[in-house]
PDB file of C-alpha atoms and ligand atoms in Angstrom:
ATOM      1  CA  MET A 133     122.635 117.913  70.530  1.00 58.00           C
ATOM      2  CA  ALA A 134     119.152 117.324  69.110  1.00 77.00           C
ATOM      3  CA  LYS A 135     117.657 113.924  69.817  1.00 88.00           C
ATOM      4  CA  LYS A 136     118.178 111.498  66.921  1.00 95.00           C
ATOM      5  CA  ILE A 137     115.421 109.107  66.001  1.00 97.00           C
ATOM      6  CA  ILE A 138     114.780 106.184  63.667  1.00 98.00           C
ATOM      7  CA  ILE A 139     112.269 106.797  60.870  1.00 98.00           C
ATOM      8  CA  THR A 140     110.827 103.846  58.993  1.00 98.00           C
ATOM      9  CA  ILE A 141     108.904 104.123  55.732  1.00 98.00           C
ATOM     10  CA  ASP A 142     107.090 101.037  54.491  1.00 98.00           C
ATOM     11  CA  GLY A 143     104.528 100.554  51.777  1.00 96.00           C
ATOM     12  CA  TRP A 144     103.647  99.165  48.392  1.00 93.00           C
ATOM     13  CA  SER A 145     105.981  99.279  45.408  1.00 91.00           C
ATOM     14  CA  SER A 146     106.319 102.679  43.713  1.00 91.00           C
ATOM     15  CA  CYS A 147     104.549 104.690  46.377  1.00 93.00           C
ATOM     16  CA  GLY A 148     107.260 107.318  46.479  1.00 93.00           C
ATOM     17  CA  LYS A 149     108.889 105.939  49.628  1.00 96.00           C
ATOM     18  CA  SER A 150     112.453 106.591  48.553  1.00 94.00           C
ATOM     19  CA  THR A 151     111.724 110.139  47.348  1.00 95.00           C
ATOM     20  CA  LEU A 152     110.311 111.069  50.735  1.00 97.00           C
ATOM     21  CA  ALA A 153     112.960 109.130  52.662  1.00 97.00           C
ATOM     22  CA  LYS A 154     115.831 110.837  50.810  1.00 95.00           C
ATOM     23  CA  ARG A 155     114.374 114.275  51.397  1.00 96.00           C
ATOM     24  CA  LEU A 156     113.797 113.662  55.103  1.00 97.00           C
ATOM     25  CA  ALA A 157     117.326 112.302  55.501  1.00 95.00           C
ATOM     26  CA  LYS A 158     118.784 115.336  53.757  1.00 94.00           C
ATOM     27  CA  GLU A 159     116.762 117.789  55.834  1.00 96.00           C
ATOM     28  CA  LEU A 160     117.643 116.091  59.114  1.00 96.00           C
ATOM     29  CA  GLY A 161     121.246 115.186  58.268  1.00 94.00           C
ATOM     30  CA  TYR A 162     120.368 111.505  58.722  1.00 95.00           C
ATOM     31  CA  ILE A 163     121.573 108.422  56.853  1.00 94.00           C
ATOM     32  CA  TYR A 164     119.157 107.136  54.214  1.00 95.00           C
ATOM     33  CA  VAL A 165     119.028 103.395  53.615  1.00 97.00           C
ATOM     34  CA  ASP A 166     117.174 101.856  50.682  1.00 97.00           C
ATOM     35  CA  SER A 167     116.606  98.330  52.020  1.00 98.00           C
ATOM     36  CA  GLY A 168     115.023  97.226  48.730  1.00 97.00           C
ATOM     37  CA  ALA A 169     118.369  97.836  47.022  1.00 98.00           C
ATOM     38  CA  MET A 170     119.875  95.103  49.214  1.00 98.00           C
ATOM     39  CA  TYR A 171     117.268  92.554  48.071  1.00 98.00           C
ATOM     40  CA  ARG A 172     117.794  93.699  44.489  1.00 98.00           C
ATOM     41  CA  ALA A 173     121.587  93.284  44.853  1.00 98.00           C
ATOM     42  CA  ILE A 174     121.177  89.757  46.217  1.00 98.00           C
ATOM     43  CA  THR A 175     118.836  88.976  43.312  1.00 98.00           C
ATOM     44  CA  LEU A 176     121.430  90.229  40.838  1.00 98.00           C
ATOM     45  CA  TYR A 177     124.065  87.998  42.415  1.00 98.00           C
ATOM     46  CA  PHE A 178     121.739  84.973  42.276  1.00 98.00           C
ATOM     47  CA  LEU A 179     120.898  85.633  38.621  1.00 98.00           C
ATOM     48  CA  ARG A 180     124.501  86.127  37.592  1.00 98.00           C
ATOM     49  CA  ASN A 181     125.568  82.953  39.361  1.00 98.00           C
ATOM     50  CA  ASN A 182     122.554  80.816  38.399  1.00 98.00           C
ATOM     51  CA  ILE A 183     121.643  80.148  41.994  1.00 98.00           C
ATOM     52  CA  ASP A 184     118.683  77.803  42.340  1.00 98.00           C
ATOM     53  CA  ILE A 185     116.495  79.634  44.841  1.00 97.00           C
ATOM     54  CA  GLU A 186     114.599  76.458  45.664  1.00 97.00           C
ATOM     55  CA  ASP A 187     117.823  74.907  46.967  1.00 98.00           C
ATOM     56  CA  LYS A 188     118.354  76.182  50.540  1.00 96.00           C
ATOM     57  CA  LYS A 189     121.921  74.866  50.704  1.00 97.00           C
ATOM     58  CA  GLU A 190     122.882  76.664  47.523  1.00 98.00           C
ATOM     59  CA  VAL A 191     121.220  79.878  48.744  1.00 98.00           C
ATOM     60  CA  LYS A 192     123.034  79.746  52.105  1.00 98.00           C
ATOM     61  CA  GLN A 193     126.351  79.101  50.405  1.00 98.00           C
ATOM     62  CA  ALA A 194     125.806  81.949  47.954  1.00 98.00           C
ATOM     63  CA  LEU A 195     124.982  84.416  50.736  1.00 98.00           C
ATOM     64  CA  LYS A 196     128.439  83.745  52.212  1.00 98.00           C
ATOM     65  CA  SER A 197     129.970  85.189  49.051  1.00 98.00           C
ATOM     66  CA  ILE A 198     127.926  88.371  49.097  1.00 98.00           C
ATOM     67  CA  SER A 199     129.189  91.602  50.562  1.00 98.00           C
ATOM     68  CA  LEU A 200     126.819  94.587  50.430  1.00 98.00           C
ATOM     69  CA  GLU A 201     127.829  98.152  51.052  1.00 97.00           C
ATOM     70  CA  PHE A 202     126.292 101.582  50.592  1.00 96.00           C
ATOM     71  CA  VAL A 203     128.820 104.137  49.352  1.00 95.00           C
ATOM     72  CA  PHE A 204     128.052 107.850  49.292  1.00 92.00           C
ATOM     73  CA  ASN A 205     128.360 109.442  45.856  1.00 92.00           C
ATOM     74  CA  PRO A 206     129.144 113.154  46.249  1.00 92.00           C
ATOM     75  CA  ASN A 207     127.878 113.866  42.708  1.00 91.00           C
ATOM     76  CA  SER A 208     124.411 112.397  43.176  1.00 84.00           C
ATOM     77  CA  GLN A 209     124.506 113.232  46.906  1.00 84.00           C
ATOM     78  CA  HIS A 210     123.109 109.762  47.622  1.00 85.00           C
ATOM     79  CA  SER A 211     124.424 106.441  48.832  1.00 91.00           C
ATOM     80  CA  GLU A 212     124.711 103.854  46.104  1.00 96.00           C
ATOM     81  CA  MET A 213     124.555 100.078  46.335  1.00 97.00           C
ATOM     82  CA  TYR A 214     127.746  98.095  45.922  1.00 98.00           C
ATOM     83  CA  LEU A 215     127.878  94.323  45.515  1.00 98.00           C
ATOM     84  CA  ASN A 216     131.295  92.804  46.259  1.00 98.00           C
ATOM     85  CA  GLY A 217     132.948  96.132  45.511  1.00 98.00           C
ATOM     86  CA  GLU A 218     131.059  96.833  42.272  1.00 98.00           C
ATOM     87  CA  ASN A 219     128.661  99.756  41.906  1.00 98.00           C
ATOM     88  CA  ILE A 220     125.377  98.158  40.850  1.00 98.00           C
ATOM     89  CA  GLU A 221     123.017 101.025  41.719  1.00 96.00           C
ATOM     90  CA  TYR A 222     121.918 101.441  38.119  1.00 94.00           C
ATOM     91  CA  VAL A 223     121.605  97.809  36.983  1.00 96.00           C
ATOM     92  CA  ILE A 224     119.442  96.728  39.928  1.00 97.00           C
ATOM     93  CA  ARG A 225     116.667  99.124  38.816  1.00 93.00           C
ATOM     94  CA  ASP A 226     116.084  97.034  35.691  1.00 91.00           C
ATOM     95  CA  LEU A 227     112.796  95.203  35.130  1.00 90.00           C
ATOM     96  CA  ILE A 228     114.733  91.902  34.914  1.00 94.00           C
ATOM     97  CA  ILE A 229     115.615  92.310  38.588  1.00 97.00           C
ATOM     98  CA  ALA A 230     112.124  93.542  39.501  1.00 93.00           C
ATOM     99  CA  GLU A 231     110.679  90.361  38.017  1.00 93.00           C
ATOM    100  CA  LYS A 232     112.667  88.121  40.367  1.00 96.00           C
ATOM    101  CA  VAL A 233     113.280  90.189  43.482  1.00 96.00           C
ATOM    102  CA  SER A 234     110.056  89.399  45.322  1.00 95.00           C
ATOM    103  CA  ASP A 235     110.733  85.658  45.125  1.00 96.00           C
ATOM    104  CA  VAL A 236     114.262  86.165  46.426  1.00 98.00           C
ATOM    105  CA  ALA A 237     113.071  88.503  49.201  1.00 97.00           C
ATOM    106  CA  ALA A 238     110.585  85.857  50.360  1.00 96.00           C
ATOM    107  CA  ILE A 239     113.410  83.459  51.324  1.00 97.00           C
ATOM    108  CA  LYS A 240     113.919  83.268  55.100  1.00 97.00           C
ATOM    109  CA  GLU A 241     117.720  83.016  54.913  1.00 98.00           C
ATOM    110  CA  VAL A 242     117.918  85.999  52.577  1.00 98.00           C
ATOM    111  CA  ARG A 243     115.816  88.089  54.958  1.00 98.00           C
ATOM    112  CA  GLU A 244     117.895  87.109  57.982  1.00 98.00           C
ATOM    113  CA  PHE A 245     121.041  88.084  56.089  1.00 98.00           C
ATOM    114  CA  ALA A 246     119.653  91.495  55.089  1.00 98.00           C
ATOM    115  CA  VAL A 247     117.835  92.325  58.335  1.00 98.00           C
ATOM    116  CA  ALA A 248     120.928  91.727  60.505  1.00 98.00           C
ATOM    117  CA  GLN A 249     122.848  94.281  58.442  1.00 98.00           C
ATOM    118  CA  GLN A 250     119.958  96.750  58.427  1.00 98.00           C
ATOM    119  CA  GLN A 251     119.633  96.596  62.211  1.00 98.00           C
ATOM    120  CA  LYS A 252     123.350  97.301  62.618  1.00 97.00           C
ATOM    121  CA  MET A 253     122.990 100.431  60.471  1.00 96.00           C
ATOM    122  CA  GLY A 254     120.446 101.780  62.967  1.00 96.00           C
ATOM    123  CA  ASP A 255     122.694 101.340  66.020  1.00 94.00           C
ATOM    124  CA  LYS A 256     123.328 105.044  66.373  1.00 93.00           C
ATOM    125  CA  LYS A 257     119.844 106.156  65.241  1.00 96.00           C
ATOM    126  CA  GLY A 258     119.682 109.185  62.924  1.00 96.00           C
ATOM    127  CA  ILE A 259     118.497 106.973  60.083  1.00 97.00           C
ATOM    128  CA  VAL A 260     115.639 106.875  57.579  1.00 98.00           C
ATOM    129  CA  MET A 261     115.089 103.418  56.103  1.00 98.00           C
ATOM    130  CA  ASP A 262     112.452 102.448  53.578  1.00 98.00           C
ATOM    131  CA  GLY A 263     111.183  99.004  52.620  1.00 97.00           C
ATOM    132  CA  ARG A 264     108.394  96.582  53.453  1.00 96.00           C
ATOM    133  CA  ASP A 265     109.153  95.283  56.965  1.00 97.00           C
ATOM    134  CA  ILE A 266     111.184  98.101  58.465  1.00 98.00           C
ATOM    135  CA  GLY A 267     108.610  99.275  61.008  1.00 98.00           C
ATOM    136  CA  THR A 268     107.384  95.764  61.793  1.00 97.00           C
ATOM    137  CA  VAL A 269     110.551  93.631  61.891  1.00 97.00           C
ATOM    138  CA  VAL A 270     113.769  95.610  61.426  1.00 98.00           C
ATOM    139  CA  PHE A 271     113.040  98.471  63.838  1.00 98.00           C
ATOM    140  CA  PRO A 272     109.847  97.586  65.722  1.00 98.00           C
ATOM    141  CA  LYS A 273     110.715 100.257  68.306  1.00 97.00           C
ATOM    142  CA  ALA A 274     111.330 103.084  65.805  1.00 98.00           C
ATOM    143  CA  GLU A 275     110.175 106.486  67.023  1.00 97.00           C
ATOM    144  CA  LEU A 276     108.386 107.333  63.761  1.00 98.00           C
ATOM    145  CA  LYS A 277     106.811 104.809  61.408  1.00 98.00           C
ATOM    146  CA  ILE A 278     105.220 105.909  58.159  1.00 98.00           C
ATOM    147  CA  PHE A 279     103.129 103.633  55.961  1.00 98.00           C
ATOM    148  CA  MET A 280     102.748 104.963  52.419  1.00 97.00           C
ATOM    149  CA  THR A 281      99.983 104.164  49.980  1.00 95.00           C
ATOM    150  CA  ALA A 282      98.762 105.492  46.638  1.00 95.00           C
ATOM    151  CA  ASP A 283      96.208 104.386  44.049  1.00 95.00           C
ATOM    152  CA  ASN A 284      97.379 101.594  41.768  1.00 94.00           C
ATOM    153  CA  ALA A 285      96.978 103.596  38.559  1.00 94.00           C
ATOM    154  CA  VAL A 286      99.098 106.423  39.945  1.00 94.00           C
ATOM    155  CA  ARG A 287     101.825 104.008  41.050  1.00 95.00           C
ATOM    156  CA  VAL A 288     101.918 102.263  37.672  1.00 96.00           C
ATOM    157  CA  GLU A 289     102.235 105.580  35.876  1.00 94.00           C
ATOM    158  CA  ARG A 290     105.041 106.748  38.141  1.00 91.00           C
ATOM    159  CA  ARG A 291     107.059 103.545  37.721  1.00 91.00           C
ATOM    160  CA  PHE A 292     106.414 103.463  33.976  1.00 94.00           C
ATOM    161  CA  LYS A 293     107.773 106.996  33.546  1.00 93.00           C
ATOM    162  CA  GLU A 294     110.877 106.075  35.521  1.00 88.00           C
ATOM    163  CA  LEU A 295     111.576 102.881  33.571  1.00 89.00           C
ATOM    164  CA  PHE A 296     110.665 104.354  30.191  1.00 92.00           C
ATOM    165  CA  GLN A 297     113.463 106.925  30.514  1.00 90.00           C
ATOM    166  CA  LYS A 298     115.988 104.098  30.645  1.00 86.00           C
ATOM    167  CA  ASN A 299     114.269 101.685  28.280  1.00 89.00           C
ATOM    168  CA  PRO A 300     111.764 103.011  25.718  1.00 93.00           C
ATOM    169  CA  ASN A 301     110.728  99.425  24.876  1.00 93.00           C
ATOM    170  CA  VAL A 302     109.067  98.910  28.230  1.00 93.00           C
ATOM    171  CA  THR A 303     105.255  98.775  28.110  1.00 95.00           C
ATOM    172  CA  ILE A 304     102.736 100.019  30.637  1.00 95.00           C
ATOM    173  CA  GLU A 305     101.222  96.530  30.711  1.00 96.00           C
ATOM    174  CA  GLU A 306     104.563  94.986  31.757  1.00 94.00           C
ATOM    175  CA  VAL A 307     104.990  97.550  34.509  1.00 94.00           C
ATOM    176  CA  LYS A 308     101.416  97.040  35.753  1.00 96.00           C
ATOM    177  CA  ASN A 309     101.798  93.252  35.840  1.00 95.00           C
ATOM    178  CA  ASN A 310     105.104  93.512  37.655  1.00 94.00           C
ATOM    179  CA  LEU A 311     103.743  95.871  40.318  1.00 94.00           C
ATOM    180  CA  GLU A 312     100.686  93.704  40.928  1.00 94.00           C
ATOM    181  CA  MET A 313     102.795  90.554  41.137  1.00 94.00           C
ATOM    182  CA  ARG A 314     105.283  92.124  43.556  1.00 93.00           C
ATOM    183  CA  ASP A 315     102.580  93.596  45.791  1.00 93.00           C
ATOM    184  CA  TYR A 316     100.921  90.193  45.929  1.00 95.00           C
ATOM    185  CA  ILE A 317     104.094  88.256  46.805  1.00 94.00           C
ATOM    186  CA  ASP A 318     105.405  90.937  49.186  1.00 93.00           C
ATOM    187  CA  SER A 319     102.197  91.057  51.192  1.00 93.00           C
ATOM    188  CA  ASN A 320     101.392  87.324  51.146  1.00 95.00           C
ATOM    189  CA  ARG A 321     104.778  85.739  51.844  1.00 95.00           C
ATOM    190  CA  GLU A 322     105.215  83.744  55.059  1.00 95.00           C
ATOM    191  CA  VAL A 323     108.239  85.600  56.415  1.00 95.00           C
ATOM    192  CA  SER A 324     107.808  89.288  57.286  1.00 95.00           C
ATOM    193  CA  PRO A 325     105.026  90.146  54.828  1.00 95.00           C
ATOM    194  CA  LEU A 326     104.352  93.772  54.026  1.00 95.00           C
ATOM    195  CA  LYS A 327     101.825  95.083  56.516  1.00 94.00           C
ATOM    196  CA  LYS A 328     101.168  98.301  58.313  1.00 96.00           C
ATOM    197  CA  ALA A 329     102.652  98.369  61.818  1.00 97.00           C
ATOM    198  CA  LYS A 330      99.976  99.051  64.449  1.00 97.00           C
ATOM    199  CA  ASP A 331     101.667 102.303  65.413  1.00 97.00           C
ATOM    200  CA  ALA A 332     102.441 103.483  61.865  1.00 98.00           C
ATOM    201  CA  LEU A 333     101.000 106.717  60.482  1.00 98.00           C
ATOM    202  CA  GLU A 334      99.448 106.346  57.053  1.00 97.00           C
ATOM    203  CA  LEU A 335     100.348 108.695  54.224  1.00 97.00           C
ATOM    204  CA  ASP A 336      98.206 108.284  51.113  1.00 96.00           C
ATOM    205  CA  ASN A 337      99.929 110.384  48.484  1.00 94.00           C
ATOM    206  CA  THR A 338      97.592 109.769  45.527  1.00 95.00           C
ATOM    207  CA  ASN A 339      96.688 113.440  45.467  1.00 95.00           C
ATOM    208  CA  LEU A 340      99.635 114.968  47.294  1.00 96.00           C
ATOM    209  CA  THR A 341     102.623 116.753  45.808  1.00 95.00           C
ATOM    210  CA  GLU A 342     106.118 115.838  46.989  1.00 95.00           C
ATOM    211  CA  GLU A 343     106.201 119.100  48.920  1.00 97.00           C
ATOM    212  CA  GLN A 344     102.928 118.336  50.712  1.00 98.00           C
ATOM    213  CA  GLN A 345     104.139 114.856  51.669  1.00 97.00           C
ATOM    214  CA  PHE A 346     107.392 116.258  52.964  1.00 98.00           C
ATOM    215  CA  LYS A 347     105.625 118.901  55.061  1.00 98.00           C
ATOM    216  CA  LYS A 348     103.271 116.332  56.576  1.00 98.00           C
ATOM    217  CA  ALA A 349     106.146 113.980  57.405  1.00 98.00           C
ATOM    218  CA  MET A 350     108.182 116.820  58.931  1.00 98.00           C
ATOM    219  CA  GLU A 351     105.264 117.667  61.230  1.00 97.00           C
ATOM    220  CA  TRP A 352     105.337 114.077  62.446  1.00 97.00           C
ATOM    221  CA  VAL A 353     109.124 114.177  62.837  1.00 97.00           C
ATOM    222  CA  ARG A 354     108.977 117.346  64.945  1.00 95.00           C
ATOM    223  CA  ALA A 355     106.329 115.823  67.198  1.00 94.00           C
ATOM    224  CA  ARG A 356     108.466 112.703  67.750  1.00 91.00           C
ATOM    225  CA  LYS A 357     111.716 114.532  68.303  1.00 83.00           C
ATOM    226  CA  SER A 358     110.440 116.915  70.959  1.00 75.00           C
TER     227      SER A 358
HETATM  228  O1   DC B 140     111.592  98.952  47.311  1.00 92.88           O
HETATM  229  P1   DC B 140     111.988  98.124  46.098  1.00 92.88           P
HETATM  230  O2   DC B 140     110.955  98.088  45.026  1.00 92.88           O
HETATM  231  O3   DC B 140     113.331  98.461  45.574  1.00 92.88           O
HETATM  232  O4   DC B 140     112.103  96.637  46.688  1.00 92.88           O
HETATM  233  C1   DC B 140     112.419  95.554  45.863  1.00 92.88           C
HETATM  234  C2   DC B 140     111.782  94.294  46.408  1.00 92.88           C
HETATM  235  O5   DC B 140     112.445  93.917  47.619  1.00 92.88           O
HETATM  236  C3   DC B 140     110.299  94.403  46.731  1.00 92.88           C
HETATM  237  O6   DC B 140     109.501  93.836  45.723  1.00 92.88           O
HETATM  238  C4   DC B 140     110.150  93.640  47.994  1.00 92.88           C
HETATM  239  C5   DC B 140     111.504  93.450  48.562  1.00 92.88           C
HETATM  240  N1   DC B 140     111.731  94.146  49.832  1.00 92.88           N
HETATM  241  C6   DC B 140     111.422  93.480  50.975  1.00 92.88           C
HETATM  242  O7   DC B 140     110.916  92.361  50.921  1.00 92.88           O
HETATM  243  N2   DC B 140     111.699  94.028  52.179  1.00 92.88           N
HETATM  244  C7   DC B 140     112.224  95.250  52.266  1.00 92.88           C
HETATM  245  N3   DC B 140     112.491  95.762  53.473  1.00 92.88           N
HETATM  246  C8   DC B 140     112.524  95.978  51.087  1.00 92.88           C
HETATM  247  C9   DC B 140     112.240  95.398  49.874  1.00 92.88           C
END
């Protein structure tokens, strides 16, 4: 049997991490895990239950009531995020969640809760996980680490197009502010800030098509698997 590896993809918001990760997972027959969806699901739970994120005790207590699960949807051919048995894949993509998620993801207890589950998912390797701290904290020994970047303007446009399809009231200004705010919090927080792992390979996709990115990443995969 071919050697299975762990592939981590970290980078700024809206860099196309999940698009590449899904395609690699499909090609290799690996599991794809969207770690950001877990932080978004926790944020949704906190919002719905009015959890005061400044209150550590309340946060710890709330985490005990959260069960996260990825369930494969044969129609979309992707795993979707479930919170306490409810499919929340669609609602967590909303700007309301995006506005709060970076603050929630900066909480130490929240990260410990999510990282422990993420590490378990990689037990058997054969996994592609994207996020912000996957190559640095979750799987520091991963065989292939990719760090994705793209120009800000390109990222804003991509995210705007995605959100506009669901909500035509969204403005480019809102999307731009949200991306800048999240990048700032994600890369400046105390616990596991977004940073490029020393041994990560950088993929700047500002001027690359999805196909070109995929080809480049597959070259790296082949080199690591052999
Ligand atoms: O990838 P995303 O935009 O869905 O992630 C949502 C937020 O979750 C992002 O602003 C930062 C946080 N996050 C994180 O802190 N660590 C991860 N491994 C993944 C996401």
